[in-house]
Amino acid sequence: MNQSALLRPDWTPATVVLMVLGFMVFWPLGLAMLAYILFGDRFKEFKRNANEAADGMFSKCRPGKYRGRSPFSTGNVAFDDWRKAELERLDNERRRLDEMREEFDSYARELRRAKDQEEFDRFMRERNAMKRTDGDGPASAFSTN
């Protein structure tokens, strides 16, 4: 019996003994062995899927892969030209929307500034009117009657 058959993810005597020993020595080791027994057959598929995902993410970083074509070329010239035109159109639209957003932000800032100025002016008018009705000026606020 070879080693791979001895430690396969199944309820074999070897895996059960290793699980019990793992719990006796350090409980996370026993728990890890139990997880291997229960889910070990899925690890190969998980590893393969993770490797494929990583290869897909990093494949764009490899030099010399495209050999003269642009990195986004499909090989169909008509489609590539159409896609390039659409991407340029979308970039122009995005720039136009960004300009409109900047204009609106400027407009909203100006409205807030005008509103704040109006509130401040009203406060100052009411404050000055209150001073006139209370007495002769700031000194009357400190007088004791």
PDB file of C-alpha atoms in Angstrom:
ATOM      1  CA  MET A   1       0.000   0.000   0.000  1.00  0.00           C
ATOM      2  CA  ASN A   2       1.530   3.326  -1.011  1.00  0.00           C
ATOM      3  CA  GLN A   3       1.383   6.554   0.987  1.00  0.00           C
ATOM      4  CA  SER A   4      -1.245   8.270  -1.153  1.00  0.00           C
ATOM      5  CA  ALA A   5      -3.695   5.432  -0.605  1.00  0.00           C
ATOM      6  CA  LEU A   6      -2.932   5.412   3.123  1.00  0.00           C
ATOM      7  CA  LEU A   7      -3.841   9.082   3.614  1.00  0.00           C
ATOM      8  CA  ARG A   8      -6.717   9.451   1.215  1.00  0.00           C
ATOM      9  CA  PRO A   9      -9.657  11.639   2.320  1.00  0.00           C
ATOM     10  CA  ASP A  10     -11.798   8.827   3.670  1.00  0.00           C
ATOM     11  CA  TRP A  11     -12.498   7.078   6.969  1.00  0.00           C
ATOM     12  CA  THR A  12      -9.478   4.789   6.840  1.00  0.00           C
ATOM     13  CA  PRO A  13      -7.789   3.471  10.005  1.00  0.00           C
ATOM     14  CA  ALA A  14      -4.768   5.706   9.340  1.00  0.00           C
ATOM     15  CA  THR A  15      -6.802   8.896   8.989  1.00  0.00           C
ATOM     16  CA  VAL A  16      -8.865   8.102  12.092  1.00  0.00           C
ATOM     17  CA  VAL A  17      -5.691   7.446  14.134  1.00  0.00           C
ATOM     18  CA  LEU A  18      -4.129  10.691  12.879  1.00  0.00           C
ATOM     19  CA  MET A  19      -7.311  12.591  13.725  1.00  0.00           C
ATOM     20  CA  VAL A  20      -7.395  11.194  17.288  1.00  0.00           C
ATOM     21  CA  LEU A  21      -3.691  11.912  17.774  1.00  0.00           C
ATOM     22  CA  GLY A  22      -4.221  15.402  16.433  1.00  0.00           C
ATOM     23  CA  PHE A  23      -6.978  16.072  18.965  1.00  0.00           C
ATOM     24  CA  MET A  24      -4.779  14.696  21.764  1.00  0.00           C
ATOM     25  CA  VAL A  25      -1.690  16.742  20.829  1.00  0.00           C
ATOM     26  CA  PHE A  26      -3.279  20.012  19.723  1.00  0.00           C
ATOM     27  CA  TRP A  27      -7.001  20.211  18.978  1.00  0.00           C
ATOM     28  CA  PRO A  28      -6.707  22.330  15.772  1.00  0.00           C
ATOM     29  CA  LEU A  29      -4.613  19.524  14.225  1.00  0.00           C
ATOM     30  CA  GLY A  30      -7.403  17.042  14.924  1.00  0.00           C
ATOM     31  CA  LEU A  31      -9.930  19.471  13.518  1.00  0.00           C
ATOM     32  CA  ALA A  32      -7.808  19.919  10.392  1.00  0.00           C
ATOM     33  CA  MET A  33      -7.626  16.144   9.943  1.00  0.00           C
ATOM     34  CA  LEU A  34     -11.395  15.860  10.368  1.00  0.00           C
ATOM     35  CA  ALA A  35     -11.869  18.541   7.708  1.00  0.00           C
ATOM     36  CA  TYR A  36      -9.506  16.619   5.416  1.00  0.00           C
ATOM     37  CA  ILE A  37     -11.497  13.415   5.942  1.00  0.00           C
ATOM     38  CA  LEU A  38     -14.823  15.105   5.257  1.00  0.00           C
ATOM     39  CA  PHE A  39     -13.869  17.570   2.508  1.00  0.00           C
ATOM     40  CA  GLY A  40     -10.528  16.301   1.176  1.00  0.00           C
ATOM     41  CA  ASP A  41     -11.939  15.131  -2.130  1.00  0.00           C
ATOM     42  CA  ARG A  42     -13.029  18.722  -2.837  1.00  0.00           C
ATOM     43  CA  PHE A  43      -9.551  20.171  -2.217  1.00  0.00           C
ATOM     44  CA  LYS A  44      -8.220  19.102  -5.618  1.00  0.00           C
ATOM     45  CA  GLU A  45     -11.110  20.793  -7.410  1.00  0.00           C
ATOM     46  CA  PHE A  46     -10.775  23.884  -5.196  1.00  0.00           C
ATOM     47  CA  LYS A  47      -7.036  24.065  -5.903  1.00  0.00           C
ATOM     48  CA  ARG A  48      -7.598  23.668  -9.654  1.00  0.00           C
ATOM     49  CA  ASN A  49     -10.276  26.404  -9.668  1.00  0.00           C
ATOM     50  CA  ALA A  50      -8.074  28.738  -7.621  1.00  0.00           C
ATOM     51  CA  ASN A  51      -5.123  28.143  -9.948  1.00  0.00           C
ATOM     52  CA  GLU A  52      -7.247  28.808 -13.031  1.00  0.00           C
ATOM     53  CA  ALA A  53      -8.586  32.030 -11.525  1.00  0.00           C
ATOM     54  CA  ALA A  54      -5.090  33.208 -10.606  1.00  0.00           C
ATOM     55  CA  ASP A  55      -3.791  32.310 -14.077  1.00  0.00           C
ATOM     56  CA  GLY A  56      -6.614  34.297 -15.635  1.00  0.00           C
ATOM     57  CA  MET A  57      -5.897  37.356 -13.503  1.00  0.00           C
ATOM     58  CA  PHE A  58      -2.160  37.352 -14.094  1.00  0.00           C
ATOM     59  CA  SER A  59      -2.185  36.285 -17.756  1.00  0.00           C
ATOM     60  CA  LYS A  60      -2.439  39.945 -18.804  1.00  0.00           C
ATOM     61  CA  CYS A  61       0.851  40.681 -17.045  1.00  0.00           C
ATOM     62  CA  ARG A  62       2.897  38.230 -19.080  1.00  0.00           C
ATOM     63  CA  PRO A  63       5.083  39.892 -21.724  1.00  0.00           C
ATOM     64  CA  GLY A  64       5.098  38.763 -25.334  1.00  0.00           C
ATOM     65  CA  LYS A  65       1.728  37.073 -25.241  1.00  0.00           C
ATOM     66  CA  TYR A  66       0.095  39.150 -27.970  1.00  0.00           C
ATOM     67  CA  ARG A  67       2.799  39.024 -30.672  1.00  0.00           C
ATOM     68  CA  GLY A  68       2.003  42.188 -32.608  1.00  0.00           C
ATOM     69  CA  ARG A  69      -1.691  42.422 -31.829  1.00  0.00           C
ATOM     70  CA  SER A  70      -3.061  44.927 -29.378  1.00  0.00           C
ATOM     71  CA  PRO A  71      -3.820  43.395 -25.990  1.00  0.00           C
ATOM     72  CA  PHE A  72      -7.558  43.713 -26.601  1.00  0.00           C
ATOM     73  CA  SER A  73      -7.605  42.420 -30.161  1.00  0.00           C
ATOM     74  CA  THR A  74      -9.996  39.617 -31.024  1.00  0.00           C
ATOM     75  CA  GLY A  75      -8.518  38.960 -34.443  1.00  0.00           C
ATOM     76  CA  ASN A  76     -11.637  40.243 -36.206  1.00  0.00           C
ATOM     77  CA  VAL A  77     -10.674  43.636 -37.677  1.00  0.00           C
ATOM     78  CA  ALA A  78     -14.251  44.836 -38.206  1.00  0.00           C
ATOM     79  CA  PHE A  79     -15.239  44.020 -34.646  1.00  0.00           C
ATOM     80  CA  ASP A  80     -12.057  45.583 -33.258  1.00  0.00           C
ATOM     81  CA  ASP A  81     -12.695  48.801 -35.234  1.00  0.00           C
ATOM     82  CA  TRP A  82     -16.300  48.940 -34.045  1.00  0.00           C
ATOM     83  CA  ARG A  83     -15.238  48.321 -30.443  1.00  0.00           C
ATOM     84  CA  LYS A  84     -12.557  51.018 -30.667  1.00  0.00           C
ATOM     85  CA  ALA A  85     -15.110  53.528 -31.993  1.00  0.00           C
ATOM     86  CA  GLU A  86     -17.598  52.606 -29.256  1.00  0.00           C
ATOM     87  CA  LEU A  87     -14.954  52.933 -26.544  1.00  0.00           C
ATOM     88  CA  GLU A  88     -13.994  56.368 -27.868  1.00  0.00           C
ATOM     89  CA  ARG A  89     -17.660  57.380 -27.919  1.00  0.00           C
ATOM     90  CA  LEU A  90     -18.080  56.186 -24.333  1.00  0.00           C
ATOM     91  CA  ASP A  91     -14.947  58.078 -23.276  1.00  0.00           C
ATOM     92  CA  ASN A  92     -16.320  61.254 -24.847  1.00  0.00           C
ATOM     93  CA  GLU A  93     -19.660  60.696 -23.129  1.00  0.00           C
ATOM     94  CA  ARG A  94     -17.889  60.122 -19.807  1.00  0.00           C
ATOM     95  CA  ARG A  95     -15.913  63.344 -20.247  1.00  0.00           C
ATOM     96  CA  ARG A  96     -19.113  65.242 -21.074  1.00  0.00           C
ATOM     97  CA  LEU A  97     -20.841  63.828 -17.991  1.00  0.00           C
ATOM     98  CA  ASP A  98     -17.854  64.710 -15.817  1.00  0.00           C
ATOM     99  CA  GLU A  99     -17.982  68.298 -17.117  1.00  0.00           C
ATOM    100  CA  MET A 100     -21.723  68.459 -16.399  1.00  0.00           C
ATOM    101  CA  ARG A 101     -21.131  67.119 -12.891  1.00  0.00           C
ATOM    102  CA  GLU A 102     -18.470  69.778 -12.292  1.00  0.00           C
ATOM    103  CA  GLU A 103     -20.859  72.488 -13.526  1.00  0.00           C
ATOM    104  CA  PHE A 104     -23.609  71.207 -11.244  1.00  0.00           C
ATOM    105  CA  ASP A 105     -21.244  70.995  -8.267  1.00  0.00           C
ATOM    106  CA  SER A 106     -20.189  74.589  -8.911  1.00  0.00           C
ATOM    107  CA  TYR A 107     -23.849  75.648  -9.177  1.00  0.00           C
ATOM    108  CA  ALA A 108     -24.749  73.824  -5.946  1.00  0.00           C
ATOM    109  CA  ARG A 109     -21.755  75.418  -4.141  1.00  0.00           C
ATOM    110  CA  GLU A 110     -22.881  78.846  -5.313  1.00  0.00           C
ATOM    111  CA  LEU A 111     -26.448  78.168  -4.111  1.00  0.00           C
ATOM    112  CA  ARG A 112     -25.146  77.065  -0.700  1.00  0.00           C
ATOM    113  CA  ARG A 113     -22.913  80.138  -0.509  1.00  0.00           C
ATOM    114  CA  ALA A 114     -25.832  82.424  -1.407  1.00  0.00           C
ATOM    115  CA  LYS A 115     -28.089  80.725   1.139  1.00  0.00           C
ATOM    116  CA  ASP A 116     -25.398  80.941   3.817  1.00  0.00           C
ATOM    117  CA  GLN A 117     -24.857  84.636   2.999  1.00  0.00           C
ATOM    118  CA  GLU A 118     -28.599  85.283   3.207  1.00  0.00           C
ATOM    119  CA  GLU A 119     -28.848  83.529   6.583  1.00  0.00           C
ATOM    120  CA  PHE A 120     -25.825  85.424   7.888  1.00  0.00           C
ATOM    121  CA  ASP A 121     -27.254  88.765   6.690  1.00  0.00           C
ATOM    122  CA  ARG A 122     -30.607  87.966   8.350  1.00  0.00           C
ATOM    123  CA  PHE A 123     -28.786  87.055  11.572  1.00  0.00           C
ATOM    124  CA  MET A 124     -26.843  90.314  11.520  1.00  0.00           C
ATOM    125  CA  ARG A 125     -30.029  92.358  10.841  1.00  0.00           C
ATOM    126  CA  GLU A 126     -31.862  90.625  13.700  1.00  0.00           C
ATOM    127  CA  ARG A 127     -28.870  91.028  15.999  1.00  0.00           C
ATOM    128  CA  ASN A 128     -28.540  94.728  15.200  1.00  0.00           C
ATOM    129  CA  ALA A 129     -32.290  95.230  15.612  1.00  0.00           C
ATOM    130  CA  MET A 130     -32.140  93.423  18.975  1.00  0.00           C
ATOM    131  CA  LYS A 131     -29.298  95.693  20.120  1.00  0.00           C
ATOM    132  CA  ARG A 132     -31.244  98.817  19.156  1.00  0.00           C
ATOM    133  CA  THR A 133     -34.337  97.678  21.037  1.00  0.00           C
ATOM    134  CA  ASP A 134     -32.393  96.574  24.142  1.00  0.00           C
ATOM    135  CA  GLY A 135     -30.526  99.807  24.655  1.00  0.00           C
ATOM    136  CA  ASP A 136     -27.875 102.087  23.378  1.00  0.00           C
ATOM    137  CA  GLY A 137     -25.462  99.441  22.152  1.00  0.00           C
ATOM    138  CA  PRO A 138     -23.055  96.798  23.317  1.00  0.00           C
ATOM    139  CA  ALA A 139     -22.446  98.429  26.696  1.00  0.00           C
ATOM    140  CA  SER A 140     -26.082  97.875  27.703  1.00  0.00           C
ATOM    141  CA  ALA A 141     -25.591  94.140  27.437  1.00  0.00           C
ATOM    142  CA  PHE A 142     -23.112  94.297  30.333  1.00  0.00           C
ATOM    143  CA  SER A 143     -25.035  96.660  32.535  1.00  0.00           C
ATOM    144  CA  THR A 144     -26.597  95.301  35.695  1.00  0.00           C
ATOM    145  CA  ASN A 145     -29.995  96.570  36.748  1.00  0.00           C
TER     146      ASN A 145
END
